Coordinates of C-alpha atoms and ligand atoms in Angstrom, one line a residue:
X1 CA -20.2 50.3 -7.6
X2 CA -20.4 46.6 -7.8
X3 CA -19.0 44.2 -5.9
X4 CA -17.0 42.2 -8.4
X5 CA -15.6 39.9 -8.7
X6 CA -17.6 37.5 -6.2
X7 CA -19.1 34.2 -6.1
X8 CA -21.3 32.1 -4.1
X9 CA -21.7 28.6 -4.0
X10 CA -24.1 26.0 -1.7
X11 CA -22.8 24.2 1.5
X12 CA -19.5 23.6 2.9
X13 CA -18.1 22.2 0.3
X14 CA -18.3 25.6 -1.3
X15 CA -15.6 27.1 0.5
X16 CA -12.4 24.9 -1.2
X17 CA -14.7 25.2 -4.2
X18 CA -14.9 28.9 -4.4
X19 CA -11.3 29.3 -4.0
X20 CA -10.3 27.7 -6.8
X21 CA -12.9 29.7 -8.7
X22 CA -11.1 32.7 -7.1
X23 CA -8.1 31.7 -8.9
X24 CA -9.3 32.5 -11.9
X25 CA -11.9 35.8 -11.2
X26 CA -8.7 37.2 -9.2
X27 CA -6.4 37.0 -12.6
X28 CA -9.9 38.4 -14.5
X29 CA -10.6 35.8 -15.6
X30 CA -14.2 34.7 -16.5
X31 CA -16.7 34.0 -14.5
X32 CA -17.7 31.2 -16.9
X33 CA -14.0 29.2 -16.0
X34 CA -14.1 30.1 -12.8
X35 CA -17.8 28.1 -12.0
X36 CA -16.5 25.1 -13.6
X37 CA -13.1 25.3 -12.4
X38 CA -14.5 25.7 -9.0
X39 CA -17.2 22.5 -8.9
X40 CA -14.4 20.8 -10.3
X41 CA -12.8 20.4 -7.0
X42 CA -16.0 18.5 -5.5
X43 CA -16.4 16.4 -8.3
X44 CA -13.1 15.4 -7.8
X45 CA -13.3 14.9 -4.2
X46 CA -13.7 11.2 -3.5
X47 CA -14.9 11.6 0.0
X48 CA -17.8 13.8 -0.7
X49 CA -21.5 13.5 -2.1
X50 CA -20.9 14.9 -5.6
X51 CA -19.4 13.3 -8.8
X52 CA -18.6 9.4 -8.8
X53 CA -17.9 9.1 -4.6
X54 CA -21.6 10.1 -4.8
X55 CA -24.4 7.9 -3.4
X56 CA -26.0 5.5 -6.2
X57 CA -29.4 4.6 -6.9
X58 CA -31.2 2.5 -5.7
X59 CA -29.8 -0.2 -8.5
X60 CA -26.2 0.8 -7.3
X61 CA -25.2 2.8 -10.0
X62 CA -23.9 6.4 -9.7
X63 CA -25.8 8.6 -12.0
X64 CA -24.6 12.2 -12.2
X65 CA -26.5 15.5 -13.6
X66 CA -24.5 18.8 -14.5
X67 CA -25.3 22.5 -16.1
X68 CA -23.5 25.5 -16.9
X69 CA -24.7 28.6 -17.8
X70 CA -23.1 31.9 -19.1
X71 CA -23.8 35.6 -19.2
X72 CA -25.4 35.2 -23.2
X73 CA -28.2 32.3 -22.4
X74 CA -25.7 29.9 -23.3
X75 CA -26.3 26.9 -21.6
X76 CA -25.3 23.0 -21.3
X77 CA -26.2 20.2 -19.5
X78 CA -26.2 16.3 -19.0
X79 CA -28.3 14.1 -17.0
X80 CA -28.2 10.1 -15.7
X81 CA -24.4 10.7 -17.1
X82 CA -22.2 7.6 -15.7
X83 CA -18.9 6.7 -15.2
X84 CA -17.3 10.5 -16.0
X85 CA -15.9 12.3 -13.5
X86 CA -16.5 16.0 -14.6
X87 CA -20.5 16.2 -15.5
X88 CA -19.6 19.8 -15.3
X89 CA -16.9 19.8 -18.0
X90 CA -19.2 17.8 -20.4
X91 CA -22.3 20.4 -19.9
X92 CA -19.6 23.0 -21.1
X93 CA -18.9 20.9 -24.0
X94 CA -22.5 20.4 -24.5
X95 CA -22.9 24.1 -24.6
X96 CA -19.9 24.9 -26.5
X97 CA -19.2 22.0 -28.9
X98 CA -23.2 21.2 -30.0
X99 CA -26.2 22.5 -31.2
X100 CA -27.8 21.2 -28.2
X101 CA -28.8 22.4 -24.5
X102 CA -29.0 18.9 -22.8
X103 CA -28.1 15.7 -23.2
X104 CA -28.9 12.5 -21.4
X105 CA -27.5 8.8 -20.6
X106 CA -26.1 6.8 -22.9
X107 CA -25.9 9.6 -25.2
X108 CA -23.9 12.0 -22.6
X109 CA -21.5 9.4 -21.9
X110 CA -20.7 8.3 -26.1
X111 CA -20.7 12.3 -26.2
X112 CA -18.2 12.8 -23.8
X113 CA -16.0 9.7 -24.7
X114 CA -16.0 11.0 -28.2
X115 CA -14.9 14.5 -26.6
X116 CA -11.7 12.7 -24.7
X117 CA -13.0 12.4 -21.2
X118 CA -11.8 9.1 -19.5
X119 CA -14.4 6.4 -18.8
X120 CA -13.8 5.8 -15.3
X121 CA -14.4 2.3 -13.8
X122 CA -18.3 1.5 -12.5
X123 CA -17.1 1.6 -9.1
X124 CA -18.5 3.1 -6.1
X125 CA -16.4 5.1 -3.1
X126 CA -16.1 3.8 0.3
X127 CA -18.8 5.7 2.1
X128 CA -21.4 5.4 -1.1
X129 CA -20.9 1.4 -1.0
X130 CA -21.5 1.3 3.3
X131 CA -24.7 3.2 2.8
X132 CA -26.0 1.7 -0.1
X133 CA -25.3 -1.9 1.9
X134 CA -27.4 0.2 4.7
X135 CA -30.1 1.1 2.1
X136 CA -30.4 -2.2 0.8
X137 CA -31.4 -3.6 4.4
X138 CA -35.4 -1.5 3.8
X139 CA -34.6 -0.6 0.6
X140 CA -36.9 2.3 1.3
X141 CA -36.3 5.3 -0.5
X142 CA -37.2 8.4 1.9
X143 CA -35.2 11.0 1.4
X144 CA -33.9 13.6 4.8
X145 CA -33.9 17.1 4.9
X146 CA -30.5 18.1 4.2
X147 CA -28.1 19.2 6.9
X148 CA -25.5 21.0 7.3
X149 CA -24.1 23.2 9.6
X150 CA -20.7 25.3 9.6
X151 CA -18.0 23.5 11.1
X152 CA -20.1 20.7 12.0
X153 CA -21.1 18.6 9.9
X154 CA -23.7 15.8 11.0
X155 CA -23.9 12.4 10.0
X156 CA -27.5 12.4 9.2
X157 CA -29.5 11.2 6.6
X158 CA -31.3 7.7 5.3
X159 CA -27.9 5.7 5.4
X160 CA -25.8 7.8 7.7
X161 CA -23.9 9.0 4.4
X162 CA -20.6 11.8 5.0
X163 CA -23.0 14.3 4.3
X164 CA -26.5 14.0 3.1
X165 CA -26.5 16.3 0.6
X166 CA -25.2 15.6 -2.8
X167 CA -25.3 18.5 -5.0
X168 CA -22.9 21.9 -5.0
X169 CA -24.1 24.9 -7.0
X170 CA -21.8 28.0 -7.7
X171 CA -22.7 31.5 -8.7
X172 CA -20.0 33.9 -9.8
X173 CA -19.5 37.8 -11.5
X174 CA -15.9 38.5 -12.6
X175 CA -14.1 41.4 -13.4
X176 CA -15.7 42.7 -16.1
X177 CA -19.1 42.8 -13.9
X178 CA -20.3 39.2 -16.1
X179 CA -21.9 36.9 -14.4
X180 CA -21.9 32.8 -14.8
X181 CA -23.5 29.9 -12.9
X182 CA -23.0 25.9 -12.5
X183 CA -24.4 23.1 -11.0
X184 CA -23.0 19.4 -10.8
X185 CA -25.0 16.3 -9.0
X186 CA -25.1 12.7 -7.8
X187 CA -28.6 13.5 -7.3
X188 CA -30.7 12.0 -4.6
X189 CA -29.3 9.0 -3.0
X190 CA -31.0 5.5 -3.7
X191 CA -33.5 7.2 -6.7
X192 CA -35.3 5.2 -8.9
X193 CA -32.7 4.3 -11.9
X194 CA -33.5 7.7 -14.6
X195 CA -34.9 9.7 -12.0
X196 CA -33.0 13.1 -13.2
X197 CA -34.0 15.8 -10.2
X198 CA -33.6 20.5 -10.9
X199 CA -29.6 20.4 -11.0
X200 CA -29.2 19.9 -14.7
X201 CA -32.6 21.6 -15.6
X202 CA -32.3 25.4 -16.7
X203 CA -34.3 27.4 -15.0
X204 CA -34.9 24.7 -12.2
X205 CA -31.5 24.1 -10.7
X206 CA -29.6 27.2 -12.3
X207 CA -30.7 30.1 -14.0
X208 CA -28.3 33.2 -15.4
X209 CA -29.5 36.5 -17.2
X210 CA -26.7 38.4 -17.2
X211 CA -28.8 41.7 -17.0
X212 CA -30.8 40.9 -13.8
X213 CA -28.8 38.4 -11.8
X214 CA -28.1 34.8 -11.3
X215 CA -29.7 32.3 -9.0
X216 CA -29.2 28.1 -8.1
X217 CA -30.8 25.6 -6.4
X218 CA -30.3 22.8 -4.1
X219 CA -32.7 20.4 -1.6
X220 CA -35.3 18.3 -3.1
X221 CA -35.2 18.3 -6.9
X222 CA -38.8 17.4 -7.7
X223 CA -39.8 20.6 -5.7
X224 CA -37.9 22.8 -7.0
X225 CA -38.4 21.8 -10.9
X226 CA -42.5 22.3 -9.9
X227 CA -41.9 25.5 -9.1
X228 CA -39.3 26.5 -12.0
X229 CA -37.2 27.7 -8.5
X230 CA -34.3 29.1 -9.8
X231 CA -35.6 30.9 -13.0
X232 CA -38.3 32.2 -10.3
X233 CA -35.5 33.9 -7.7
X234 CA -34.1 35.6 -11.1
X235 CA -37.8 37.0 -12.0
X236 CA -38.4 38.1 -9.0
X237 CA -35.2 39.9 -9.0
X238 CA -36.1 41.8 -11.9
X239 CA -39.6 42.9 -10.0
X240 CA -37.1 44.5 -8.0
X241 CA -36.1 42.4 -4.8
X242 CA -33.1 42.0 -3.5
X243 CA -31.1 38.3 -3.8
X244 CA -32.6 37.8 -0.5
X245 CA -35.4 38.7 -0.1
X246 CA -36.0 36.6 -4.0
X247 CA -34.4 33.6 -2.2
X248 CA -36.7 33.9 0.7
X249 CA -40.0 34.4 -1.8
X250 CA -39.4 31.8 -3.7
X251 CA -38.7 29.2 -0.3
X252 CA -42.4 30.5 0.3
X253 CA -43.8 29.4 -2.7
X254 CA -42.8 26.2 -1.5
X255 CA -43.9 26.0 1.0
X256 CA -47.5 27.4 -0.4
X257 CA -47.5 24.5 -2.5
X258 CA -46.3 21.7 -0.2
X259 CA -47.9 22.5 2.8
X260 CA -46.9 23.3 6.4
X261 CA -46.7 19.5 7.0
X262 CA -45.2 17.9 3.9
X263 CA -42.6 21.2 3.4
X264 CA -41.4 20.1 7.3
X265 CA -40.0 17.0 5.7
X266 CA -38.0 18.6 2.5
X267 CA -35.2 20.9 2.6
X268 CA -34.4 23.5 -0.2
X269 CA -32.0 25.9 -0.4
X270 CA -31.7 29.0 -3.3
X271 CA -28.6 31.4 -3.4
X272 CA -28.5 34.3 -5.5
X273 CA -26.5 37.2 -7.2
X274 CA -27.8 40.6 -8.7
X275 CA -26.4 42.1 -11.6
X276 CA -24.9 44.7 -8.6
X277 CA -22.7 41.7 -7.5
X278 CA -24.8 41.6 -4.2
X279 CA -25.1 37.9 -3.0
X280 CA -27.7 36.7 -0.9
X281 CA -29.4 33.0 0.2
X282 CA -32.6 31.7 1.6
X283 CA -33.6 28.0 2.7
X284 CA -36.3 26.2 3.8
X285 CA -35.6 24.9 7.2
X286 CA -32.5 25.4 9.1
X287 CA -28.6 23.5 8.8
X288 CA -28.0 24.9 4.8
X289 CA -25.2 26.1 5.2
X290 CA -23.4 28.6 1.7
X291 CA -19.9 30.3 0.8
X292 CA -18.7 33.4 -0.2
X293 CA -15.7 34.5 -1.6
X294 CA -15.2 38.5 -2.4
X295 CA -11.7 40.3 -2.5
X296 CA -12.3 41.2 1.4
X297 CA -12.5 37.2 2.6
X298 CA -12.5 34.0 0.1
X299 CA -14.1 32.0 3.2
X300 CA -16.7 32.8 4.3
X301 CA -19.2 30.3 5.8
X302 CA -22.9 31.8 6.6
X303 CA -25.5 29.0 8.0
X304 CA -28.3 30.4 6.2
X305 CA -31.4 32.0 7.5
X306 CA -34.5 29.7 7.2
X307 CA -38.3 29.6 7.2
X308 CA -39.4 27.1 9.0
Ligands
SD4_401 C1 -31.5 16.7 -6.6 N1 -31.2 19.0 -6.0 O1 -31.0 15.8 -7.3 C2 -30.6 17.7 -6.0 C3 -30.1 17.1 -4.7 C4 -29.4 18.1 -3.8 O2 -28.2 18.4 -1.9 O3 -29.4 19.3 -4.0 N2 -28.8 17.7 -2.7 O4 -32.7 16.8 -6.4

């Protein structure tokens, strides 16, 4: 029997995210509405590291990257998008509205102004304009392993951001046993202007195939696009393993490639759902943190078993 509907999405911000995905997969709806109605709420969240209250780069400008992917290999994305508040939404339109898969810059924003979606002013939040005055002091771009635990969330990072992660992925099956995935980005705080890291790369930052499972990424972009990561954690579901144990392989490869010492300095998280609905999560080094949300308990918070 599968456990449907259920999603899964990456740190803490995944909680109020996956309820309102739960509004929709509780009604039956699809899990395709329900990822983007859930990152939705985290875009929209000023406060937090995804969507415009993101950090900028390293000119000052908030660059966002956003996919979407359904249970047919249907997929959308934008990258370096700017000034629009729901990458996500636009990826959907992407993948529903074109005969394209991605679309990037200046492109993605005429794109999305042409499909109705405000041009918000080139602003930065609170928090993002203190740490970028921070930044500017070395101007050195060194990114931290991402933090965060449950229920305590540390100020850590290069600038001392709210959080220093930036990214939320979701996973979800609905009712009908279908399963859906999205992923929406400021990207790495203080990148160089058009560096575009896994989130809105299929296969890197989300991957779907309805048949075997669904799997997303988050943690340091450049390693997970070397390593195809989420595509990988779908294969290697097919070969049989469990959404854990494919998590947990794939944090290996990593670390294969990098190297005990340079791996120590990157954090990268996968989650994961089978075709079975089963949910499971693997990350590099400790303080990633993910949420699930099932008909038994819509908040659940695991800090997520690590390698290193
Ligand atoms: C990136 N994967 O742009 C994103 C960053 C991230 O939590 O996940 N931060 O490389």
């Amino acid at each position: 029997v599968k456990n449907k509907p259920v999603a899964i999405a990456t740190w803490n911000d995944g909680v109020p995210a996956n309820q309102a995905a739960w509004q929709v997969l509780s009604k039956g709806g699809r899990a395709l509405d329900a990822v983007e109605a859930g990152v939705r709420v985290t875009e929209d969240s000023q406060n937090c590291c995804v969507g415009l209250g993101g950090n900028p780069d390293r000119d000052g400008i908030v660059t966002l990257d956003a996919c979407i992917m359904d249970d047919k290999f249907n997929c959308g994305s934008v990258a370096a998008l700017e000034r629009i508040k729901h990458p996500i939404s636009v990826a959907r339109a992407v993948m529903e509205k074109t005969p394209h898969v991605m679309l990037v810059g200046e492109g993605a924003q005429q794109f999305a102004v042409a499909q109705g979606f405000p041009l918000e002013p080139q602003t930065l939040s609170a928090d993002a304009a203190n740490a970028y005055k921070e930044w500017l002091k070395t101007s050195e771009y060194k990114p931290v392993v991402n933090i965060e635990n449950s229920g305590n969330q540390k100020k850590v990072g290069p600038v001392g951001g709210p959080q220093n992660h930036d990214t939320i992925a979701m996973l979800a099956m609905d009712a009908q046993g279908n399963l859906s995935g999205s992923c929406t980005t400021s990207g790495m705080g203080f990148k160089m202007r058009g560096r575009v890291g896994d989130s809105p790369i299929i296969g890197a930052g989300l991957y779907v195939d309805n048949e075997v499972g669904a799997a997303a990424a988050t943690g340091q972009g450049e390693d997970v696009i070397r390593m195809v990561g989420s595509h990988t954690v779908v294969e290697l579901m097919r070969q049989g393993l469990s959404p854990k144990a494919a998590c947990k392989a794939a944090v290996e490869r990593i670390l294969k490639i990098k190297g005990d010492k340079a791996a120590r300095d990157i954090q990268v998280g996968f989650i994961a759902v089978s075709s079975e609905g089963e949910v499971g999560a693997f990350a590099l080094q400790k303080g990633f943190s993910y949420a699930v949300c099932d008909a038994k308990d819509q908040k659940q918070l695991i800090n997520c078993e690590y390698l290193l």
